[in-house]
Tab-separated table of C-alpha atoms and ligand atoms in Angstrom:
chain	number	residue	atom	x	y	z
O	1	MET	CA	157.671	93.188	-64.937
O	2	CYS	CA	160.072	90.356	-65.627
O	3	SER	CA	163.511	91.643	-64.729
O	4	VAL	CA	165.281	89.034	-66.825
O	5	CYS	CA	164.203	90.649	-70.072
O	6	GLY	CA	161.807	93.415	-69.068
O	7	CYS	CA	158.715	91.689	-70.497
O	8	SER	CA	155.408	92.117	-68.717
O	9	HIS	CA	155.272	88.646	-67.159
O	10	THR	CA	155.830	88.158	-63.466
O	11	ASP	CA	155.020	84.452	-63.683
O	12	GLN	CA	158.260	82.636	-62.983
O	13	LYS	CA	157.441	79.962	-65.554
O	14	MET	CA	157.976	82.598	-68.202
O	15	HIS	CA	161.638	82.987	-67.187
O	16	ALA	CA	162.227	79.568	-68.746
O	17	GLY	CA	161.584	81.241	-72.086
O	18	HIS	CA	164.516	83.560	-71.514
O	19	GLY	CA	167.153	80.877	-71.931
O	20	MET	CA	167.107	79.642	-68.366
O	21	GLN	CA	167.009	75.921	-67.836
O	22	PRO	CA	163.702	75.245	-66.112
O	23	ASP	CA	165.198	72.646	-63.765
O	24	ARG	CA	167.538	75.293	-62.368
O	25	LEU	CA	164.570	77.386	-61.288
O	26	ILE	CA	163.145	76.461	-57.902
O	27	GLU	CA	159.755	77.779	-56.969
O	28	ILE	CA	159.561	79.204	-53.452
O	29	GLU	CA	156.341	81.267	-53.212
O	30	THR	CA	156.765	82.007	-49.535
O	31	ASP	CA	156.077	85.157	-47.608
O	32	ILE	CA	159.323	86.718	-46.377
O	33	LEU	CA	157.780	86.949	-42.933
O	34	SER	CA	156.375	83.409	-43.028
O	35	LYS	CA	158.361	82.340	-39.970
O	36	ASN	CA	157.077	85.292	-37.974
O	37	ASN	CA	153.562	84.642	-39.252
O	38	GLN	CA	153.720	81.022	-38.069
O	39	TYR	CA	154.696	82.143	-34.578
O	40	ALA	CA	151.956	84.777	-34.697
O	41	ALA	CA	149.366	82.147	-35.654
O	42	ALA	CA	150.522	79.976	-32.741
O	43	ASN	CA	150.227	82.930	-30.337
O	44	ARG	CA	146.763	83.727	-31.686
O	45	ALA	CA	145.606	80.133	-31.244
O	46	ARG	CA	146.948	80.090	-27.697
O	47	LEU	CA	145.139	83.323	-26.865
O	48	ALA	CA	141.905	82.016	-28.398
O	49	GLY	CA	142.186	78.856	-26.291
O	50	LEU	CA	142.399	81.064	-23.199
O	51	ASN	CA	139.552	83.359	-24.281
O	52	ALA	CA	142.114	86.112	-23.939
O	53	TYR	CA	142.119	89.389	-25.855
O	54	ALA	CA	145.403	90.957	-26.977
O	55	ILE	CA	146.183	94.503	-28.077
O	56	ASN	CA	149.401	95.522	-29.810
O	57	LEU	CA	149.985	99.121	-28.723
O	58	VAL	CA	152.120	101.126	-31.137
O	59	SER	CA	153.335	104.726	-31.323
O	60	SER	CA	156.438	106.845	-31.691
O	61	PRO	CA	158.647	107.079	-28.579
O	62	GLY	CA	157.015	109.018	-25.763
O	63	SER	CA	153.446	109.300	-27.082
O	64	GLY	CA	152.162	107.875	-23.823
O	65	LYS	CA	151.799	104.105	-24.282
O	66	THR	CA	152.986	103.223	-20.785
O	67	ALA	CA	151.127	106.147	-19.215
O	68	LEU	CA	147.894	104.979	-20.885
O	69	LEU	CA	148.471	101.401	-19.751
O	70	CYS	CA	149.055	102.434	-16.138
O	71	LYS	CA	145.846	104.516	-16.099
O	72	THR	CA	143.930	101.703	-17.845
O	73	ILE	CA	145.079	99.066	-15.357
O	74	LEU	CA	143.989	101.232	-12.416
O	75	ALA	CA	140.591	101.809	-14.035
O	76	LEU	CA	140.021	98.111	-14.788
O	77	SER	CA	140.855	96.841	-11.333
O	78	GLY	CA	138.477	93.852	-11.561
O	79	GLN	CA	139.809	92.626	-14.921
O	80	ARG	CA	142.578	90.035	-15.325
O	81	LEU	CA	145.386	91.868	-17.097
O	82	ALA	CA	148.926	91.246	-18.199
O	83	VAL	CA	151.459	93.388	-20.033
O	84	ILE	CA	154.378	92.642	-22.319
O	85	GLU	CA	156.725	95.629	-22.609
O	86	GLY	CA	159.020	96.057	-25.593
O	87	ASP	CA	161.917	98.517	-25.529
O	88	GLN	CA	165.423	98.445	-26.910
O	89	GLN	CA	166.885	98.914	-23.423
O	90	THR	CA	165.871	99.185	-19.734
O	91	GLN	CA	163.267	97.607	-17.468
O	92	ASN	CA	161.684	101.021	-16.762
O	93	ASP	CA	158.343	100.413	-18.413
O	94	ALA	CA	157.804	96.938	-16.905
O	95	ASP	CA	158.666	98.452	-13.500
O	96	ARG	CA	156.065	101.201	-14.031
O	97	ILE	CA	153.445	98.542	-14.908
O	98	ARG	CA	154.317	96.313	-11.929
O	99	ALA	CA	153.931	99.319	-9.650
O	100	THR	CA	150.219	99.259	-10.545
O	101	GLY	CA	149.963	95.625	-9.419
O	102	ALA	CA	149.648	94.034	-12.876
O	103	PRO	CA	152.068	91.303	-14.027
O	104	ALA	CA	154.531	92.488	-16.669
O	105	VAL	CA	157.381	91.002	-18.672
O	106	GLN	CA	159.996	93.241	-20.273
O	107	ILE	CA	161.493	92.318	-23.634
O	108	ASN	CA	164.669	94.188	-24.567
O	109	THR	CA	165.196	94.053	-28.308
O	110	GLY	CA	168.742	95.472	-28.191
O	111	LYS	CA	169.320	96.809	-31.692
O	112	GLY	CA	165.918	95.513	-32.847
O	113	CYS	CA	163.405	98.167	-33.793
O	114	HIS	CA	160.254	96.056	-33.308
O	115	LEU	CA	158.845	93.100	-31.401
O	116	ASP	CA	158.361	89.868	-33.325
O	117	ALA	CA	155.967	87.008	-32.685
O	118	HIS	CA	158.695	84.668	-31.457
O	119	MET	CA	159.734	87.058	-28.653
O	120	VAL	CA	156.107	87.575	-27.704
O	121	GLY	CA	155.490	83.807	-27.507
O	122	HIS	CA	158.325	83.478	-24.985
O	123	ALA	CA	157.037	86.437	-22.992
O	124	MET	CA	153.594	84.773	-22.903
O	125	ASP	CA	155.253	81.658	-21.431
O	126	LYS	CA	156.757	83.745	-18.648
O	127	LEU	CA	153.455	85.458	-17.873
O	128	LEU	CA	151.572	82.192	-17.221
O	129	LEU	CA	148.435	83.717	-18.756
O	130	GLU	CA	145.156	82.841	-17.103
O	131	PRO	CA	141.855	82.387	-18.964
O	132	GLY	CA	140.050	85.598	-19.828
O	133	THR	CA	143.159	87.782	-19.585
O	134	LEU	CA	143.327	91.120	-21.348
O	135	LEU	CA	146.893	91.208	-22.694
O	136	PHE	CA	148.531	94.473	-23.682
O	137	ILE	CA	151.692	94.311	-25.749
O	138	GLU	CA	153.510	97.656	-25.757
O	139	ASN	CA	155.663	97.652	-28.871
O	140	VAL	CA	158.979	99.444	-29.280
O	141	GLY	CA	158.404	103.168	-29.818
O	142	ASN	CA	158.662	103.359	-33.615
O	143	LEU	CA	156.071	104.332	-36.219
O	144	VAL	CA	157.611	102.257	-39.024
O	145	CYS	CA	158.785	98.697	-38.406
O	146	PRO	CA	156.233	97.315	-35.938
O	147	ALA	CA	153.525	97.700	-38.602
O	148	ALA	CA	154.862	94.741	-40.593
O	149	PHE	CA	155.174	92.233	-37.745
O	150	ASP	CA	152.039	90.377	-36.707
O	151	LEU	CA	152.376	89.320	-33.075
O	152	GLY	CA	149.171	87.291	-32.893
O	153	GLU	CA	147.208	90.206	-31.434
O	154	ASP	CA	143.509	90.823	-31.964
O	155	CYS	CA	144.165	94.374	-33.107
O	156	LYS	CA	146.685	97.169	-33.206
O	157	VAL	CA	145.963	100.433	-31.429
O	158	ALA	CA	148.080	103.428	-32.442
O	159	ILE	CA	148.682	106.354	-30.112
O	160	LEU	CA	149.488	109.765	-31.467
O	161	SER	CA	150.026	112.659	-29.090
O	162	VAL	CA	148.828	116.126	-30.010
O	163	THR	CA	152.345	117.560	-29.907
O	164	GLU	CA	153.625	115.315	-32.725
O	165	GLY	CA	152.122	117.194	-35.675
O	166	GLU	CA	148.979	116.715	-37.751
O	167	ASP	CA	150.844	115.257	-40.712
O	168	LYS	CA	152.191	112.161	-38.918
O	169	PRO	CA	149.520	109.787	-40.319
O	170	LEU	CA	150.512	110.895	-43.823
O	171	LYS	CA	154.227	110.527	-43.134
O	172	TYR	CA	153.919	107.088	-41.488
O	173	PRO	CA	150.857	105.622	-43.200
O	174	ASP	CA	151.500	101.911	-42.635
O	175	MET	CA	151.046	102.019	-38.914
O	176	PHE	CA	147.752	103.854	-39.155
O	177	ALA	CA	146.527	101.692	-42.027
O	178	ALA	CA	147.164	98.604	-39.886
O	179	SER	CA	145.458	99.939	-36.743
O	180	LYS	CA	141.859	99.546	-35.695
O	181	LEU	CA	141.881	102.521	-33.344
O	182	ALA	CA	143.923	105.715	-33.172
O	183	ILE	CA	144.106	107.451	-29.803
O	184	LEU	CA	144.967	111.137	-29.806
O	185	ASN	CA	146.696	111.433	-26.446
O	186	LYS	CA	147.862	114.426	-24.361
O	187	ILE	CA	144.639	116.229	-25.175
O	188	ASP	CA	145.311	118.286	-22.014
O	189	LEU	CA	148.104	119.994	-23.972
O	190	ALA	CA	145.999	120.765	-27.039
O	191	SER	CA	145.079	124.279	-25.927
O	192	HIS	CA	148.751	125.131	-25.282
O	193	CYS	CA	150.173	124.093	-28.605
O	194	ASP	CA	147.844	125.365	-31.290
O	195	VAL	CA	146.903	121.996	-32.776
O	196	ASP	CA	144.167	121.347	-35.282
O	197	LEU	CA	142.443	118.196	-34.016
O	198	SER	CA	140.197	117.963	-37.065
O	199	ALA	CA	143.306	117.879	-39.284
O	200	TYR	CA	144.624	114.923	-37.284
O	201	GLU	CA	141.320	113.138	-37.843
O	202	ALA	CA	141.108	113.981	-41.542
O	203	ASN	CA	144.651	112.698	-42.106
O	204	LEU	CA	143.966	109.489	-40.187
O	205	ARG	CA	140.813	108.849	-42.244
O	206	ARG	CA	142.671	109.642	-45.455
O	207	ILE	CA	145.018	106.727	-44.676
O	208	ASN	CA	142.410	104.443	-43.134
O	209	PRO	CA	138.738	105.273	-43.713
O	210	ASN	CA	137.687	102.553	-41.244
O	211	ILE	CA	139.807	103.654	-38.289
O	212	ASP	CA	138.147	104.524	-34.975
O	213	ILE	CA	139.455	107.712	-33.345
O	214	LEU	CA	139.369	108.741	-29.669
O	215	HIS	CA	140.807	111.749	-27.822
O	216	LEU	CA	142.003	111.471	-24.244
O	217	SER	CA	144.619	112.411	-21.700
O	218	ALA	CA	146.516	109.614	-20.009
O	219	ARG	CA	147.874	112.259	-17.610
O	220	THR	CA	144.611	113.818	-16.354
O	221	GLY	CA	142.384	110.838	-17.150
O	222	ALA	CA	140.080	113.030	-19.258
O	223	ASP	CA	137.873	110.982	-21.621
O	224	MET	CA	139.351	107.685	-20.428
O	225	ASP	CA	135.796	106.311	-20.343
O	226	SER	CA	135.488	106.351	-24.119
O	227	TRP	CA	138.621	104.182	-24.346
O	228	LEU	CA	137.431	101.771	-21.652
O	229	GLY	CA	134.072	101.525	-23.451
O	230	TRP	CA	135.825	100.823	-26.749
O	231	LEU	CA	137.907	98.082	-25.111
O	232	ASN	CA	134.903	96.400	-23.518
O	233	ALA	CA	132.981	96.493	-26.794
O	234	GLU	CA	135.919	94.867	-28.616
O	235	ILE	CA	136.284	92.123	-26.021
O	236	ALA	CA	132.524	91.464	-26.124
O	237	ARG	CA	132.574	91.399	-29.924
O	238	LYS	CA	135.294	88.728	-29.946
O	239	ALA	CA	133.507	86.664	-27.296
O	240	GLY	CA	130.244	86.978	-29.265
O	241	ALA	CA	131.888	85.946	-32.530
O	242	LYS	CA	133.306	82.888	-30.786
O	243	SER	CA	130.009	81.780	-29.239
O	244	CYS	CA	128.279	82.062	-32.659
O	245	ALA	CA	130.925	79.932	-34.354
F	1	MET	CA	164.499	99.759	-40.735
F	2	HIS	CA	164.099	96.021	-40.639
F	3	GLU	CA	165.693	95.081	-43.990
F	4	LEU	CA	168.338	93.129	-42.101
F	5	SER	CA	165.782	90.914	-40.364
F	6	LEU	CA	163.937	90.464	-43.669
F	7	CYS	CA	167.179	89.228	-45.274
F	8	GLU	CA	167.745	86.855	-42.376
F	9	SER	CA	164.294	85.373	-43.092
F	10	ILE	CA	165.122	85.180	-46.806
F	11	ARG	CA	168.366	83.374	-46.009
F	12	GLN	CA	166.556	80.821	-43.883
F	13	VAL	CA	163.945	80.116	-46.567
F	14	VAL	CA	166.551	79.931	-49.342
F	15	GLU	CA	168.703	77.535	-47.326
F	16	ASN	CA	165.717	75.293	-46.594
F	17	HIS	CA	164.800	75.125	-50.286
F	18	ALA	CA	168.413	74.569	-51.318
F	19	GLY	CA	168.635	71.671	-48.860
F	20	ALA	CA	165.380	70.145	-50.077
F	21	HIS	CA	166.525	70.320	-53.722
F	22	SER	CA	170.170	69.345	-53.051
F	23	VAL	CA	171.381	72.636	-54.464
F	24	ASP	CA	174.747	73.876	-53.231
F	25	ARG	CA	174.859	77.238	-54.931
F	26	VAL	CA	172.139	79.769	-55.657
F	27	LYS	CA	172.717	82.317	-58.391
F	28	ARG	CA	169.592	84.462	-58.220
F	29	VAL	CA	166.700	85.097	-55.873
F	30	TRP	CA	163.453	86.782	-56.911
F	31	VAL	CA	161.324	88.631	-54.412
F	32	GLU	CA	158.082	90.538	-54.882
F	33	LEU	CA	157.497	93.740	-52.958
F	34	GLY	CA	154.203	95.562	-52.883
F	35	CYS	CA	154.664	99.290	-53.301
F	36	PHE	CA	153.289	99.934	-49.764
F	37	SER	CA	155.516	97.318	-48.161
F	38	CYS	CA	157.683	99.978	-46.589
F	39	VAL	CA	160.919	98.286	-47.633
F	40	SER	CA	163.783	100.261	-49.088
F	41	GLN	CA	165.065	98.280	-52.072
F	42	GLU	CA	168.503	99.812	-51.742
F	43	ALA	CA	168.752	98.843	-48.074
F	44	LEU	CA	167.378	95.384	-48.882
F	45	SER	CA	169.983	94.756	-51.592
F	46	PHE	CA	172.756	95.952	-49.334
F	47	ALA	CA	171.566	93.775	-46.433
F	48	PHE	CA	171.097	90.837	-48.817
F	49	ASP	CA	174.761	90.900	-49.853
F	50	VAL	CA	175.894	91.041	-46.248
F	51	VAL	CA	173.492	88.448	-44.843
F	52	MET	CA	174.005	85.869	-47.624
F	53	ARG	CA	177.768	85.691	-46.987
F	54	GLY	CA	178.695	82.187	-45.907
F	55	SER	CA	175.418	80.732	-47.202
F	56	VAL	CA	174.507	78.876	-50.414
F	57	ALA	CA	173.425	82.238	-51.808
F	58	GLU	CA	176.710	84.078	-51.195
F	59	GLY	CA	177.185	86.511	-54.074
F	60	ALA	CA	173.706	85.771	-55.470
F	61	GLU	CA	171.815	88.451	-57.332
F	62	LEU	CA	168.637	89.751	-55.703
F	63	ILE	CA	165.930	90.691	-58.172
F	64	VAL	CA	163.036	92.735	-56.849
F	65	LEU	CA	159.718	92.723	-58.698
F	66	ASP	CA	157.448	95.662	-57.823
F	67	LEU	CA	153.776	95.020	-57.322
F	68	PRO	CA	151.270	97.867	-57.580
F	69	GLY	CA	148.922	98.809	-54.773
F	70	LYS	CA	145.182	98.266	-54.908
F	71	ALA	CA	142.499	99.961	-52.911
F	72	ILE	CA	138.750	100.115	-52.545
F	73	CYS	CA	137.462	103.642	-53.038
F	74	HIS	CA	134.881	104.456	-50.370
F	75	ASP	CA	133.470	107.212	-52.568
F	76	CYS	CA	132.711	105.255	-55.749
F	77	GLY	CA	133.027	101.676	-54.483
F	78	LYS	CA	135.467	100.575	-57.199
F	79	GLU	CA	138.657	98.619	-56.689
F	80	VAL	CA	141.417	100.714	-58.229
F	81	THR	CA	145.165	100.437	-58.800
F	82	ILE	CA	147.284	103.077	-57.078
F	83	LEU	CA	151.042	103.533	-56.768
F	84	ASP	CA	151.005	105.963	-53.892
F	85	ARG	CA	149.252	105.631	-50.568
F	86	LEU	CA	148.084	109.241	-50.779
F	87	ALA	CA	146.843	109.012	-54.356
F	88	CYS	CA	143.306	110.081	-55.182
F	89	CYS	CA	140.906	107.602	-56.781
F	90	PRO	CA	141.808	107.471	-60.504
F	91	SER	CA	138.158	106.810	-61.244
F	92	CYS	CA	136.276	109.463	-59.253
F	93	GLY	CA	138.951	111.642	-57.603
F	94	GLY	CA	137.856	110.503	-54.130
F	95	THR	CA	140.343	110.600	-51.263
F	96	THR	CA	139.060	107.831	-48.965
F	97	LEU	CA	140.861	104.756	-50.290
F	98	MET	CA	141.238	101.595	-48.245
F	99	PRO	CA	144.306	99.641	-49.421
F	100	THR	CA	143.562	95.997	-50.306
F	101	ALA	CA	146.885	94.988	-51.881
F	102	GLY	CA	150.401	96.380	-51.971
F	103	ASN	CA	151.833	95.098	-48.669
F	104	GLU	CA	153.212	91.913	-50.235
F	105	MET	CA	156.722	90.717	-49.360
F	106	ARG	CA	157.140	87.336	-51.044
F	107	ILE	CA	160.093	85.210	-52.058
F	108	LYS	CA	159.059	84.005	-55.521
F	109	ASP	CA	161.770	81.637	-56.664
F	110	MET	CA	165.476	81.067	-56.946
F	111	GLU	CA	167.859	79.886	-59.625
F	112	ALA	CA	170.434	77.232	-58.821
F	113	ALA	CA	173.923	77.761	-60.252
V	1	LIG	N1	150.673	116.204	-20.542
V	1	LIG	C1	150.605	114.889	-20.781
V	1	LIG	N2	151.712	114.131	-20.691
V	1	LIG	C2	151.598	112.810	-20.948
V	1	LIG	C3	150.363	112.214	-21.290
V	1	LIG	N3	150.591	110.896	-21.516
V	1	LIG	C4	151.900	110.679	-21.286
V	1	LIG	N4	152.507	111.829	-20.930
V	1	LIG	C5	153.924	112.028	-20.605
V	1	LIG	O1	154.701	111.771	-21.778
V	1	LIG	C6	155.936	111.170	-21.408
V	1	LIG	C7	156.120	109.851	-22.158
V	1	LIG	O2	155.108	108.945	-21.746
V	1	LIG	P1	155.311	107.377	-21.771
V	1	LIG	O3	154.080	106.775	-21.211
V	1	LIG	O4	156.605	107.000	-21.182
V	1	LIG	O5	155.385	107.154	-23.359
V	1	LIG	P2	155.693	105.803	-24.159
V	1	LIG	O6	154.920	105.888	-25.416
V	1	LIG	O7	155.431	104.638	-23.269
V	1	LIG	O8	157.245	105.931	-24.437
V	1	LIG	P3	158.280	104.795	-24.923
V	1	LIG	O9	157.899	103.507	-24.255
V	1	LIG	O10	159.594	105.306	-24.467
V	1	LIG	O11	158.156	104.749	-26.415
V	1	LIG	C8	155.901	110.989	-19.912
V	1	LIG	O12	156.566	112.079	-19.317
V	1	LIG	C9	154.414	111.038	-19.583
V	1	LIG	O13	154.137	111.461	-18.274
V	1	LIG	C10	149.206	113.048	-21.394
V	1	LIG	O14	148.090	112.634	-21.708
V	1	LIG	N5	149.385	114.373	-21.136
V	2	LIG	MG1	156.635	103.005	-22.796
V	3	LIG	ZN1	136.496	106.396	-56.538
């Protein structure tokens, strides 16, 4: 709706008909996040040039992003890996990753509630990425803001732990709509806290009918193989798409 | 929320366009927000006033145009218009809708003073 007069036109040319001098109206037609999207495109091109695969790992605080990464790094000992850690404060998560032997760079966003593509580009510089690297970007624990910021990743993976409540996909739909895979973590706790796993799945599919769903425990390692298989299939799919092009 | 960083991006784009058109004061800025864009209009307007201080758009009016959401219904295959992420398909009542539009956050145009 045109807010100048309430007519049904959104076309800016129509505003000229409302008494505005057309030469005073300057067309912009730019995405608000265009700057971020340019940095994201540059990151994506850089990763493609390296035949690297990047995952943007998102969840609320404490769902187990770092725990999953540590277990994943130990399981993929032959694979070239690197990790970018995003948190408002502390080096804790990068320290936990380095303890596994993988290179990690910590970004502290201060007041910022999400990583953006510019920060990630600088972190990639520091990591000196080698060809064929699998790059994990652990976003700031937050189910809202990181959904809007493309970092140049190949896909987003959302973690939801079984103690968070079945309705979380409905309450924070954007994150789950933007993700390719949802991991239900802390499955070792499921029997202690009376959760309905099928309700989690139904709510995820309600928001995103195409989403893949896996259950696992980053603590016990239960069902880690399904996640490692998913990862390998994704990496192979990207490599295959590139060799066909 | 990230309304503050969105307004910082808006300020940058507005200043670039003002420079390119030799405009030294901007009176109004139009933005389009899809109804799934997860932006609070109230917070955006508040942040806009704060962030535009000291720029060519200080005191400018922010006008937000709402765009509806669209989705493909996996039950009936139609593309439908929805205003709520949890809405059922208006055509068949299905509940598996994949959003195809509604995340837009665009700066449309601005009016020089
Ligand atoms: N029981 C159980 N605990 C887990 C599991 N995964 C993670 N945890 C625990 O949950 C807590 C938070 O895990 P983190 O890996 O720090 O979570 P995070 O998502 O990285 O947290 P932030 O980076 O702070 O957002 C830690 O105490 C973990 O040991 C799991 O599968 N089962
Ligand atoms: Mg962490
Ligand atoms: Zn339908």
